[in-house]
Short mmCIF file of C-alpha atoms in Angstrom, two decimals:
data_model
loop_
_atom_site.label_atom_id
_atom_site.label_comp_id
_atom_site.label_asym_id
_atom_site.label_seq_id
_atom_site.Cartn_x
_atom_site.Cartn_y
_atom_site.Cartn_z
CA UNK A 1044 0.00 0.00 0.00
CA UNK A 1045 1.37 3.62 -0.99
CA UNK A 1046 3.16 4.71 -4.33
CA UNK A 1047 5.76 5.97 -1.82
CA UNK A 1048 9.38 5.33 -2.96
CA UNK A 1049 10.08 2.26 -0.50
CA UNK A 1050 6.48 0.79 -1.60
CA UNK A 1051 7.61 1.65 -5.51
CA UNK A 1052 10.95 -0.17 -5.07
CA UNK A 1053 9.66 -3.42 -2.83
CA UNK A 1054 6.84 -3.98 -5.28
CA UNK A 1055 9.60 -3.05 -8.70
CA UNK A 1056 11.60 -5.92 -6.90
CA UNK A 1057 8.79 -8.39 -6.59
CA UNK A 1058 7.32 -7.82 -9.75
CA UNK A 1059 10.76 -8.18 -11.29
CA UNK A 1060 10.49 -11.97 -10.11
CA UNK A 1061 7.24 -12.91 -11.48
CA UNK A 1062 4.82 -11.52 -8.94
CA UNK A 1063 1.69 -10.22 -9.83
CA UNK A 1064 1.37 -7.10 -7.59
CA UNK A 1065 -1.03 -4.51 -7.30
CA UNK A 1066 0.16 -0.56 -5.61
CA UNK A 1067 -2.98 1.16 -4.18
CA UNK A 1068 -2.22 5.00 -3.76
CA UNK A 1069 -4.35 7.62 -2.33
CA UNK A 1070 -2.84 10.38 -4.41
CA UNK A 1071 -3.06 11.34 -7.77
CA UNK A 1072 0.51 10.91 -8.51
CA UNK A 1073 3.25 8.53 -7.33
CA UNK A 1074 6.34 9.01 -4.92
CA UNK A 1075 4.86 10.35 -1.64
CA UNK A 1076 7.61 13.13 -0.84
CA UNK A 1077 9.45 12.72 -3.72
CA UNK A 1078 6.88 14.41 -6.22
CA UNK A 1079 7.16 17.64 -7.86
CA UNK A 1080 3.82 20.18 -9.61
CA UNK A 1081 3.92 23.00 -11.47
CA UNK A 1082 2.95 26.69 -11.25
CA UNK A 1083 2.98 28.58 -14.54
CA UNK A 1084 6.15 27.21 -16.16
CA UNK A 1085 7.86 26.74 -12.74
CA UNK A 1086 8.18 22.91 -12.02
CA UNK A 1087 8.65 22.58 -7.98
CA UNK A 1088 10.09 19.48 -5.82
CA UNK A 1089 7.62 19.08 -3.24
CA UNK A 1090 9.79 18.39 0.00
CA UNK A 1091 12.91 15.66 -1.60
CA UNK A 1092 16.11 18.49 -2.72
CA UNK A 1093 18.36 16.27 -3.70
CA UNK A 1094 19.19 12.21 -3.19
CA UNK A 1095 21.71 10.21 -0.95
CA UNK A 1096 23.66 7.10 -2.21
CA UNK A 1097 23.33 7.53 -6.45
CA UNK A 1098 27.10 6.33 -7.53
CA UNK A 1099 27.74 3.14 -8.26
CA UNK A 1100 28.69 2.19 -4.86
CA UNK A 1101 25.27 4.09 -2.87
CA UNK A 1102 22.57 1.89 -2.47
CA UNK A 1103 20.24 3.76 -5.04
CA UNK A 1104 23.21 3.26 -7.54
CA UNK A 1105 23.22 -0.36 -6.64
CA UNK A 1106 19.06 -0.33 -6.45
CA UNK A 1107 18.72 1.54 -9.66
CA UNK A 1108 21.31 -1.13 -11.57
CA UNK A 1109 19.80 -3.75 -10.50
CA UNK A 1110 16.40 -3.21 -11.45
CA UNK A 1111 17.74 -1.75 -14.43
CA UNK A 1112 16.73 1.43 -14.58
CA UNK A 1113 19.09 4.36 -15.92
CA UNK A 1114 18.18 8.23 -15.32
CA UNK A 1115 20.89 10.90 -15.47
CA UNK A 1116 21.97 12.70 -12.01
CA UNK A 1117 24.32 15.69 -11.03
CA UNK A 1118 26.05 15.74 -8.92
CA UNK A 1119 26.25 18.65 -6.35
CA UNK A 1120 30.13 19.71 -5.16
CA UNK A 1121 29.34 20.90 -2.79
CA UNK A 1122 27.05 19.13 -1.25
CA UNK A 1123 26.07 21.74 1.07
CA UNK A 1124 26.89 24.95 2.50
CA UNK A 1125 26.38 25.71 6.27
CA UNK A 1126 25.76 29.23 6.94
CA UNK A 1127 25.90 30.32 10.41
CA UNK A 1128 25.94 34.23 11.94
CA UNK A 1129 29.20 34.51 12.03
CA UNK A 1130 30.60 32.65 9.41
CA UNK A 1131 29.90 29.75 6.49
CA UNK A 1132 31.69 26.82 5.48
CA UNK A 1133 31.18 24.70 2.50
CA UNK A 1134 30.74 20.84 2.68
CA UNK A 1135 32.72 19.20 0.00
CA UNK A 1136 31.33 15.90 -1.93
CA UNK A 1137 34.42 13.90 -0.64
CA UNK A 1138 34.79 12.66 2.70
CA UNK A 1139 38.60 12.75 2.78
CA UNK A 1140 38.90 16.43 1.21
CA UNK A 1141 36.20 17.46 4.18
CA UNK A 1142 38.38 16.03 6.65
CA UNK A 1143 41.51 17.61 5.73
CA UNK A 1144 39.62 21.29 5.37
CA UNK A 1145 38.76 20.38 9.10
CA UNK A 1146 42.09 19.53 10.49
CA UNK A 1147 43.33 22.63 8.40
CA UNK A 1148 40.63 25.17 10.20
CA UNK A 1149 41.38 23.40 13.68
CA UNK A 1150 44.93 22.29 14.19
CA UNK A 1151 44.88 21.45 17.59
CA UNK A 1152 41.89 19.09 17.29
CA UNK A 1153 43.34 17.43 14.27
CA UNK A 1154 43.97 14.17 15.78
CA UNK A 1155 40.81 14.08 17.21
CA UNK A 1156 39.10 14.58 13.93
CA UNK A 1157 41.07 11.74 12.23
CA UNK A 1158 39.68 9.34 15.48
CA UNK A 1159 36.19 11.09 15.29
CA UNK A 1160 35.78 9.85 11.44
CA UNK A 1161 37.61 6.54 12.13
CA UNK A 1162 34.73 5.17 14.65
CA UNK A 1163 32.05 7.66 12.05
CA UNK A 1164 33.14 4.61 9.50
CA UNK A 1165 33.05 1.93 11.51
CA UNK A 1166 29.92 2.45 12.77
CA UNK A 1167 28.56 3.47 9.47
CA UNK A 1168 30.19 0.09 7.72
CA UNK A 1169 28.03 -2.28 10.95
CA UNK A 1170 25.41 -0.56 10.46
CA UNK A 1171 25.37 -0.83 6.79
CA UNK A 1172 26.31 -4.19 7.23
CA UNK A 1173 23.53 -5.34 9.52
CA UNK A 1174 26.19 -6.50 12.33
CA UNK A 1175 26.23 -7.26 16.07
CA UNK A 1176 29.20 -5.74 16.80
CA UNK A 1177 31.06 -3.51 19.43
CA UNK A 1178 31.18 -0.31 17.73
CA UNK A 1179 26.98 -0.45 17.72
CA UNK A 1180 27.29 -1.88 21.28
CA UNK A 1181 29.16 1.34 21.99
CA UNK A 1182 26.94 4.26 20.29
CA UNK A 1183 23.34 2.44 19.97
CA UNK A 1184 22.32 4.65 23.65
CA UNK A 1185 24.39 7.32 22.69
CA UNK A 1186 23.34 10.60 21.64
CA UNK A 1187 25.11 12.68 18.45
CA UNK A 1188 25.88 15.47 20.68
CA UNK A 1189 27.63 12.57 23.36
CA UNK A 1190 29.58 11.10 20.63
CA UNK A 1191 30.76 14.79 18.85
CA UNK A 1192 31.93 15.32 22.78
CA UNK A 1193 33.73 12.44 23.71
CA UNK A 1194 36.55 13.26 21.00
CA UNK A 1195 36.27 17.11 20.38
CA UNK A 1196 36.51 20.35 22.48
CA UNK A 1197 36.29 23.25 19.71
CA UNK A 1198 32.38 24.78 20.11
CA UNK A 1199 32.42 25.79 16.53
CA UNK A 1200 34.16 22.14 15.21
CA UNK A 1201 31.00 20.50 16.99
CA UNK A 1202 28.40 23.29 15.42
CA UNK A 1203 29.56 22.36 12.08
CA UNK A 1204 29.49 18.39 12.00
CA UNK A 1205 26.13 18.94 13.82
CA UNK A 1206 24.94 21.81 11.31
CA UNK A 1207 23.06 19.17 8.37
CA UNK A 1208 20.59 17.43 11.47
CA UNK A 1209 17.86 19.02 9.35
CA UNK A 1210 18.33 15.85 7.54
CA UNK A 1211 17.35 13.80 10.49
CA UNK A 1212 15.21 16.57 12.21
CA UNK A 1213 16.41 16.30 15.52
CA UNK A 1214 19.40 18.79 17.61
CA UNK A 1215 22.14 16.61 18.35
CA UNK A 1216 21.38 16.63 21.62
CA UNK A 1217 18.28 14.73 21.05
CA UNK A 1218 19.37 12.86 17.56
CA UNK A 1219 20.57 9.28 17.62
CA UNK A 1220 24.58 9.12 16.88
CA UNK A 1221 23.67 6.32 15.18
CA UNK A 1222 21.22 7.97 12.85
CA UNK A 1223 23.79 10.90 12.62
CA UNK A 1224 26.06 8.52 11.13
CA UNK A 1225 23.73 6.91 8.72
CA UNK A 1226 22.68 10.31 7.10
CA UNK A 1227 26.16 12.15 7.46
CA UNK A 1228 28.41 9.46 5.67
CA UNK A 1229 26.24 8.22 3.22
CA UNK A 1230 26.29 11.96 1.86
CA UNK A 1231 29.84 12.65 2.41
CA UNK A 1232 31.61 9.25 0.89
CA UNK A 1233 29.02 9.01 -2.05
CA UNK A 1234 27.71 12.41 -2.47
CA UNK A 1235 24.29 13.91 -3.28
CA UNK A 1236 22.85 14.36 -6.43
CA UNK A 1237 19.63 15.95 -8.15
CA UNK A 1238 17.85 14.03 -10.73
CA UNK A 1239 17.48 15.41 -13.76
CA UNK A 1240 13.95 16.77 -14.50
CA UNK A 1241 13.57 17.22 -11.05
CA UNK A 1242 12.67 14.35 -7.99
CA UNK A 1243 9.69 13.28 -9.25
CA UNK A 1244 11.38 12.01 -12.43
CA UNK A 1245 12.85 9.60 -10.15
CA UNK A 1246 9.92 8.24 -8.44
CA UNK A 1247 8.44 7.99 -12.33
CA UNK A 1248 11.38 6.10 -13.23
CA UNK A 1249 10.91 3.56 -10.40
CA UNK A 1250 7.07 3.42 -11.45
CA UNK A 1251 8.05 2.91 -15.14
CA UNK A 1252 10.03 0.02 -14.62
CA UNK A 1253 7.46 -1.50 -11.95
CA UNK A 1254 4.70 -1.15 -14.89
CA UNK A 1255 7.10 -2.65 -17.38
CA UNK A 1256 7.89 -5.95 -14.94
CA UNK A 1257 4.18 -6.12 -15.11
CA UNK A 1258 3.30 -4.16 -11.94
CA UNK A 1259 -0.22 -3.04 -11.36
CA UNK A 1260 -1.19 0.44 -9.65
CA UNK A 1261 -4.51 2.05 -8.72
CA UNK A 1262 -4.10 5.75 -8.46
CA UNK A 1263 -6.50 8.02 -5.99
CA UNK A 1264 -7.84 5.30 -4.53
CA UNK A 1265 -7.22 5.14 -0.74
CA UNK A 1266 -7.46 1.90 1.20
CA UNK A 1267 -9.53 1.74 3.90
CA UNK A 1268 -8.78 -1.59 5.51
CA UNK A 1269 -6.42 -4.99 5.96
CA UNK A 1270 -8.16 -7.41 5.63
CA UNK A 1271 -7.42 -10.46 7.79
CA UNK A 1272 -8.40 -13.65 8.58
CA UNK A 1273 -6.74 -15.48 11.85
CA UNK A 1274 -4.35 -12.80 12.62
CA UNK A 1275 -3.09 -13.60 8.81
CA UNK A 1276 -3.32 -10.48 6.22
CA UNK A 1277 -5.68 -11.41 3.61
CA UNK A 1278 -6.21 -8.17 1.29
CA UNK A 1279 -7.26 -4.54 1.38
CA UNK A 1280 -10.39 -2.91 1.55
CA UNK A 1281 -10.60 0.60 -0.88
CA UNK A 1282 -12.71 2.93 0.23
CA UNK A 1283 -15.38 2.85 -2.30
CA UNK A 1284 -16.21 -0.90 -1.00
CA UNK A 1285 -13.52 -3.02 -3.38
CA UNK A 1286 -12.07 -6.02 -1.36
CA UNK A 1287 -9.00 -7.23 -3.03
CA UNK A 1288 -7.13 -10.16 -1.99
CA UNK A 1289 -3.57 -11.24 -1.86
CA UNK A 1290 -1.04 -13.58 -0.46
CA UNK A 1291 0.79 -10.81 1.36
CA UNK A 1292 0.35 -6.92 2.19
CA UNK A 1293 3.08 -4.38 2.46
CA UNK A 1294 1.97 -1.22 3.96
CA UNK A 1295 4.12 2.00 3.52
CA UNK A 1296 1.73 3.63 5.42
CA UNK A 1297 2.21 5.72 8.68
CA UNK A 1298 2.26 2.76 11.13
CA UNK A 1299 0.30 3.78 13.72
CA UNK A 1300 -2.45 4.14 11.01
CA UNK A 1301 -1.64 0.82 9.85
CA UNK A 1302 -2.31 -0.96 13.28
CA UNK A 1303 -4.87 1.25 14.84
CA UNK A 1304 -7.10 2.26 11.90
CA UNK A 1305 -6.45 -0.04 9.06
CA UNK A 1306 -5.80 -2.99 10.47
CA UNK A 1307 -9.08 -5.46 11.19
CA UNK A 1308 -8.08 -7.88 13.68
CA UNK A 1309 -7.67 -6.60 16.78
CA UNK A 1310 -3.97 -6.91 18.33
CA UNK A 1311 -3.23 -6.44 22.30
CA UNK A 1312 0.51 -6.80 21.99
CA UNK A 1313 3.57 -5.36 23.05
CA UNK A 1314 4.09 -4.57 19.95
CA UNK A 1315 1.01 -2.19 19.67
CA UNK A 1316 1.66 -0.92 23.14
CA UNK A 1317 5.67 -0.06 22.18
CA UNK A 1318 3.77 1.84 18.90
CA UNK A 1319 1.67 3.55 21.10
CA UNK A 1320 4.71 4.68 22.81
CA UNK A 1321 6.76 6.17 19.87
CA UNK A 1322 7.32 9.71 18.81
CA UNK A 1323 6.40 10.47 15.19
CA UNK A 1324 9.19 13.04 13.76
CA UNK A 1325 9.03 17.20 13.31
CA UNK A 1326 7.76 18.63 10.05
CA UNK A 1327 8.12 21.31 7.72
CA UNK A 1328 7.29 24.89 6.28
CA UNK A 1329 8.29 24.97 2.91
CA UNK A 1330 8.28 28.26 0.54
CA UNK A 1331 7.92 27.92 -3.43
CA UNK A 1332 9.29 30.73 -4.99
CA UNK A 1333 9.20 31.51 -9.10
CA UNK A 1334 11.87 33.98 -9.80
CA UNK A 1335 11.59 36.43 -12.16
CA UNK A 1336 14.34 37.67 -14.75
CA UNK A 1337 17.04 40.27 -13.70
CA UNK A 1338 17.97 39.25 -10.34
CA UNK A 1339 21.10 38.02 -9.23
CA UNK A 1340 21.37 34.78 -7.11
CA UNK A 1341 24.82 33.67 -7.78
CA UNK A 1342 25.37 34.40 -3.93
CA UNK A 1343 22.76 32.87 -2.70
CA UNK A 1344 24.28 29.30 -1.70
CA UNK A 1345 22.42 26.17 -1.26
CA UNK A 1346 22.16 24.86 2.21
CA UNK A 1347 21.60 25.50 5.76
CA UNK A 1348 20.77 28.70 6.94
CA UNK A 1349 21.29 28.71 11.00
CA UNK A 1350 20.56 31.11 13.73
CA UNK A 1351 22.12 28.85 15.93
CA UNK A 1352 25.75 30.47 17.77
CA UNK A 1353 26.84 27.34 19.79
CA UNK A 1354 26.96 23.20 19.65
CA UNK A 1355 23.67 23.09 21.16
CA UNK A 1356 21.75 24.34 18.89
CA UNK A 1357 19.09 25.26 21.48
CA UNK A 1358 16.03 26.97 20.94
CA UNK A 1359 17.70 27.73 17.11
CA UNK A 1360 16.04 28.07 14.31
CA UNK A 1361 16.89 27.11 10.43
CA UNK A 1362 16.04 27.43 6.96
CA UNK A 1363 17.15 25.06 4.11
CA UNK A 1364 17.45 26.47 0.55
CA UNK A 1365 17.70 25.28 -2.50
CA UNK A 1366 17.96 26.61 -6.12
CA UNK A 1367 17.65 24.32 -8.50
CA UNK A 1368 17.33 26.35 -11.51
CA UNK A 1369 21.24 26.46 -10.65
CA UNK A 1370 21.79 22.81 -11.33
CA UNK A 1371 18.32 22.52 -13.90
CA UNK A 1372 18.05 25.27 -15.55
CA UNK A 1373 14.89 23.83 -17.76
CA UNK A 1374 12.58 23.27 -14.49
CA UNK A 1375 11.75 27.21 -15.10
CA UNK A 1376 10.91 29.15 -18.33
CA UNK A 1377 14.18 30.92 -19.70
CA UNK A 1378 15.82 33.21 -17.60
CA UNK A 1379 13.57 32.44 -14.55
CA UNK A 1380 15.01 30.60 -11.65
CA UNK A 1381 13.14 28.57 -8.41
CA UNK A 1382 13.83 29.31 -5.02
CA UNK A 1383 12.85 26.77 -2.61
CA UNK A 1384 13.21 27.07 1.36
CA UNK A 1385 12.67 24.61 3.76
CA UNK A 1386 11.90 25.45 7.60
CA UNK A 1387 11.99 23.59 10.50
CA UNK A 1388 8.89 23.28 12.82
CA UNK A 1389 8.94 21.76 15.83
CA UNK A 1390 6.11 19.51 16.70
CA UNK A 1391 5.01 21.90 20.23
CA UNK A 1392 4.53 25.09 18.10
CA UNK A 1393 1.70 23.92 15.48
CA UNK A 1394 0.55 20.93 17.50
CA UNK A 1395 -2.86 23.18 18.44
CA UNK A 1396 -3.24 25.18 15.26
CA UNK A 1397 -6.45 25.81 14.00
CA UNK A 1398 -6.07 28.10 11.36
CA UNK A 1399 -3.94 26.91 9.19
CA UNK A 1400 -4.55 29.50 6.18
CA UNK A 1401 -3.59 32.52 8.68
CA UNK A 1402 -0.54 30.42 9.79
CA UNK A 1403 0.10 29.82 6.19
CA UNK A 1404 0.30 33.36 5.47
CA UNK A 1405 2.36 34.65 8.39
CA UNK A 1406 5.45 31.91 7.35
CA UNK A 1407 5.07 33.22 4.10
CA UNK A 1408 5.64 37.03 5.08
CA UNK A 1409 8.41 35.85 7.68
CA UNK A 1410 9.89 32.96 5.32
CA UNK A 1411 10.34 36.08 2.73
CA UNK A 1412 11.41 38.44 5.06
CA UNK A 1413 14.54 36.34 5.84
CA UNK A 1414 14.82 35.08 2.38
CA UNK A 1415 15.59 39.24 1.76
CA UNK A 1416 18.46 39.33 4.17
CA UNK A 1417 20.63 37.30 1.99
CA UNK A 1418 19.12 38.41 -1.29
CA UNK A 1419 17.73 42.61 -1.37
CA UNK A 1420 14.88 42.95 -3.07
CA UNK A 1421 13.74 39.36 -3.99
CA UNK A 1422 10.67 40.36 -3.27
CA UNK A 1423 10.32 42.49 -6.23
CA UNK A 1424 10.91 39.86 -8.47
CA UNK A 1425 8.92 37.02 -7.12
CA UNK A 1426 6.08 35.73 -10.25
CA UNK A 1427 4.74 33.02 -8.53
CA UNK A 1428 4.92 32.09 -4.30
CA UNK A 1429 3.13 28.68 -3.39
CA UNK A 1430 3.59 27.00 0.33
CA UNK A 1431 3.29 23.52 2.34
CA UNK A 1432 2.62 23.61 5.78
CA UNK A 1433 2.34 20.61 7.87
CA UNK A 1434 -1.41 20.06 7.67
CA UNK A 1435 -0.85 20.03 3.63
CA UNK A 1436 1.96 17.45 4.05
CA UNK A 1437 -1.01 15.47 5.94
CA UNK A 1438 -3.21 15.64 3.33
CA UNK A 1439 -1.26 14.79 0.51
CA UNK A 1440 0.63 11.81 2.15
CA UNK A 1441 -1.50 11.32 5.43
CA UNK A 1442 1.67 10.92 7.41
CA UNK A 1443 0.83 12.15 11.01
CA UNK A 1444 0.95 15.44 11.88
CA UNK A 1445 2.84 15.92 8.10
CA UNK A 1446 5.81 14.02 10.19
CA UNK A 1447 8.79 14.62 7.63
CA UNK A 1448 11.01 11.40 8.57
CA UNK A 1449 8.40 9.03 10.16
CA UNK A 1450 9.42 8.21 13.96
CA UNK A 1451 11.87 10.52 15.15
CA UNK A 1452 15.35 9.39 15.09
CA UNK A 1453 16.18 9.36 18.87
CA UNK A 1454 18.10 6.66 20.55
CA UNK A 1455 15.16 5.04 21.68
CA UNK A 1456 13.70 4.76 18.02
CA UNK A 1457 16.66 4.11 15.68
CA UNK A 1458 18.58 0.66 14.31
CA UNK A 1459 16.66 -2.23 16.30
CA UNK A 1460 14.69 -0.25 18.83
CA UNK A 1461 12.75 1.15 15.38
CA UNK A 1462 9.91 -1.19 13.62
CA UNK A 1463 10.84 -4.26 11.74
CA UNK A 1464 9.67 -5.26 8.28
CA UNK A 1465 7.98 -8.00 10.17
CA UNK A 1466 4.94 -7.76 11.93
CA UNK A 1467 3.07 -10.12 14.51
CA UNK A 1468 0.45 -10.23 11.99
CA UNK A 1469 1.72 -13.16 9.41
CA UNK A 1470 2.01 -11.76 5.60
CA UNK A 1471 1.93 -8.11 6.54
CA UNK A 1472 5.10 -6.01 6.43
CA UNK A 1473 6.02 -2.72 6.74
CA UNK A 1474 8.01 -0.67 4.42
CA UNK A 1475 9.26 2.84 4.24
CA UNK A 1476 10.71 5.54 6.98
CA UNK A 1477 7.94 4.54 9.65
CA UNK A 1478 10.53 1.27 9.46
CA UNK A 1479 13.79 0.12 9.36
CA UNK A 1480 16.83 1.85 8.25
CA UNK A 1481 15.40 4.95 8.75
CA UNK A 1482 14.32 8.38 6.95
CA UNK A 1483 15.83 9.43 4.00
CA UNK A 1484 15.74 8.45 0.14
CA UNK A 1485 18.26 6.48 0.35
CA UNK A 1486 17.23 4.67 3.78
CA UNK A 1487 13.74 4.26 2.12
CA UNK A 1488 15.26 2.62 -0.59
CA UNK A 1489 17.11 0.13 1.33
CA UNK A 1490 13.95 -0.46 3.38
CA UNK A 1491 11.50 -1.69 -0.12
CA UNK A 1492 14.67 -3.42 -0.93
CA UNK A 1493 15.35 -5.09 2.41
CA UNK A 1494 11.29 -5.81 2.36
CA UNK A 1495 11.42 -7.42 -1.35
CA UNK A 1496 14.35 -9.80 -0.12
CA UNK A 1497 12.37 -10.80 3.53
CA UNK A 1498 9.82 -12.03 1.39
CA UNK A 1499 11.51 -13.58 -1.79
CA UNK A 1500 13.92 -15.26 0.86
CA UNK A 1501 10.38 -16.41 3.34
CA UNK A 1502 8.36 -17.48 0.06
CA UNK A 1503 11.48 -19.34 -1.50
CA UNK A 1504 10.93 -16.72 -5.04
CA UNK A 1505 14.98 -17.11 -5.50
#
C-alpha cells in the first residue's frame, strides 16, 4: 500500500520476479515526498532536494542497476553549504577532502578529527552491514551530541558536523549518533545528487520500470482496511467498497495508522503498546518561490541557513534552501530561476493550530522576510509564491501530523529499537521511513529493498 518510494521499489523488486502485484495510492501521482507540480512554467520538488547514495557504490546506484533502470543525475560539489551568523563553510562531496579542510581550520583538534571519522566509519560500515558488533554496542544509547563530545573540544568544530541534522530533524542533543552517522556518511563518501527533471522524475522512473515488470497500480484510490483472517493479512479494503485479496500486504503507510485504523483484527501486543509509545518526527514549512528575470542569485548558496551560535543548537532556528534552476536550468521558463526554502517546525509550536490559512500566510511574510536578508529585493521579483505547511503534508501523504522522517530518530527509536519489516500479523510487512533503516531516500530505498528480499527469501521466489 502507498506509491511511496520504499512501496515503488519493494513492489519493482517483486514484480521483477514474477509476482503479480497490485500498488494502491491515495494520491493522484506517485512518490509520496518525492513528487514535484507546477505553477505557470515553474516545475517545484515538493519536499525531496536532492538524493543520498546515487554512484555506483550508494545503495540507489546499486538499487537503480539492478532493477535496471538508468536516469541521469548531477552531482552537487558541494554538497552543502552551512551558513551560520558569524561565518559559512562549505561541505565538499568527498569525505577525505572534508576532513583535511577540518584539520586545516582546527589544528589542535586534528587528531581528534582523524579518530572522530575513524569510529564515524566503523559504525557506518556495521550498520550498513547489519552486524552485532562492538562499535553499535558502543553508540546504539548514545546521543550525536555525546559522541561529537567524547573526542572534540572546539564549540564551533561540533556546530559544524552537527549543522546538516535538518536531515534527520532532531538537535544533536536529542538525535541518535547512530542515525547521525547513517545520514552524514552516506552523503559525504558518495555524495548527493539531483535528478534530472527534477525528484519526481525519479519516483516515475521507479514506477516505469514497476509497470514494465508487469506491476499493477490504482491511483487516488485510498485503502480503507487490511483485511485479515486469523491474525493472517488477507487483502485490502478501498474505500469505495472493493475487497481485493492477496497472499501478502506491504503497507508504507504511517504505522500507527496501519495498526490502529487499518488494520481489522484486533492486536493487544507489546508490539502495539511499544507503537503507542513512539514519537512520530518534526515537520516542515516549505516556501515555493518563481523567480523572475534580472535578479542576481549567484550568492545565494544552497544549504543551511542557521541562527544557531553554539553546539547546542538550542532553541535555534533554520532554513534550508535550495535553487535548483542552478543545477536545472529547464525546471523554469528561460531566464527564470526557483527558489525553494525549507523550515523547520517543531512539533510543540503547530501541535494546536487551527487556522492553518492565517498560519500559512504569516510563514510566508516571515519565510520572505529572511529570504531578503541574503538576497535585497527578492521580493520584487517574485512571479509566482506557493507554500506547504504541515497540515498540507497530511493531506497529501497522510503521514501524522505531516511528520517529515516518520518516527523521530532518537536513541530510543533508531537501528533495532525502530519497527521491523515484520509484523506479529503473518504476511503483513512494513516498508518505508515509519521502518527500518530509517528516513531518507536512500534509507527508504534500502527499506523496499530489504522488504522485497524478507519475502523472496520467506516465500522461496529465489
Amino acid at each position: 500500500m502507498d506509491a511511496f518510494i520504499a512501496g515503488l521499489v519493494c513492489g519493482t523488486f517483486l514484480a521483477k520476479h514474477g509476482k503479480k502485484v497490485l500498488v494502491v495510492e491515495q494520491h493522484f501521482i506517485p512518490g509520496g515526498y518525492c513528487t514535484s507540480f507546477k505553477r505557470k512554467g515553474f516545475n517545484f520538488d515538493a519536499a525531496v532536494h536532492h538524493i543520498g547514495g546515487c554512484g555506483k557504490w550508494g545503495i540507489v546506484g546499486r538499487c537503480l542497476k539492478t532493477l535496471g533502470i538508468e536516469m541521469d543525475f548531477y552531482p552537487l560539489d558541494p554538497m552543502d553549504h552551512l551558513i551560520f551568523p558569524n561565518f559559512t563553510i562549505e561541505i565538499p562531496a568527498d569525505l577525505d577532502n572534508y576532513i583535511v579542510r577540518l584539520q586545516s581550520r582546527y589544528p589542535s583538534e586534528k587528531d581528534s578529527i582523524k579518530h572522530f571519522f575513524q569510529d564515524f566509519l566503523k559504525l557506518y560500515r556495521a550498520t550498513f552491514n547489519n552486524e552485532k558488533s562492538q562499535i553499535i554496542d558502543k553508540y546504539r544509547n548514545q546521543t550525536y551530541g555525546e559522541m561529537l563530545n567524547a573526542f572534540l573540544k572546539n564549540d564551533e568544530l561540533k556546530m559544524i558536523l552537527s549543522g546538516q541534522w535538518g536531515y534527520i530533524g532532531l538537535p544533536p542533543a536529542q538525535t541518535s549518533a547512530i542515525g547521525m552517522c547513517q545520514m552524514m556518511v552516506n552523503y559525504l563518501k558518495d555524495g548527493a545528487f539531483f535528478p534530472a527533471g527534477g525528484t519526481q522524475e525519479f519516483a516515475n522512473a521507479i514506477f516505469k520500470k514497476f509497470i514494465d515488470f508487469g506491476g499493477h497500480i490504482m491511483l487516488s484510490s485510498k485503502a480503507e482496511k487490511i483485511l485479515c483472517t486469523d491474525k493472517t493479512a488477507v487483502g485490502v479494503k478501498l474505500q469505495e467498497g472493493k475487497e481485493i485479496y492477496s497472499n501478502l500486504v506491504v503497507s508504507n503507510i504511517d504505522a500507527r495508522q496501519t495498526f490502529f485504523e487499518l488494520l481489522e483484527c484486533k492486536l493487544d501486543t507489546p508490539f502495539l503498546q511499544r507503537i503507542r509509545k513512539m514519537k512520530e518526527s518534526c515537520s516542515f514549512f516549505l516556501l515555493y518561490l518563481g523567480i523572475g528575470e534580472g535578479i542576481d542569485l549567484s550568492k545565494l548558496q544552497r544549504g543551511f541557513y542557521h541562527t544557531a551560535t553554539d553546539a547546542s543548537y538550542g532553541n535555534a532556528e533554520w532554513m534550508y534552501v535550495s535553487i535548483p534552476t542552478k543545477i536545472c536550468p529547464n525546471l523554469a521558463p528561460a531566464g527564470k530561476q526557483i527558489i525553494s526554502v525549507v523550515v523547520y517546525m517543531e512539533k510543540e509550536k503547530y501541535k494546536d493550530i487551527t487556522d492553518w490559512k492565517s498560519f500559512k500566510e504569516s510563514m510566508i511574510v516571515k519565510t520572505t522576510n529572511r529570504l531578503e536578508e541574503y538576497v535585497p529585493d527578492i521580493k520584487k521579483y517574485i512571479e509566482v509564491k506557493d507554500a506547504a505547511t504541515p497540515k498540507t503534508l497530511e493531506r497529501y501523504t497522510l503521514n501524522t501530523n505531516g511528520a517529515a522522517y516518520g518516527w523521530e530518530v532518537g536513541v530510543d527509536q533508531i537501528w533495532d529499537n525502530r519497527l521491523p519489516h515484520q509484523t506479529p500479523i503473518d504476511n503483513l510487512y512494513l516498508a518505508g521511513h515509519w521502518t527500518r533503516p530509517g528516513p531518507g531516500i536512500c534509507a527508504v530505498v534500502s527499506s523496499g529493498w530489504g522488504v522485497a528480499n524478507l519475502i523472496m527469501e520467506k516465500e522461496n521466489w529465489r
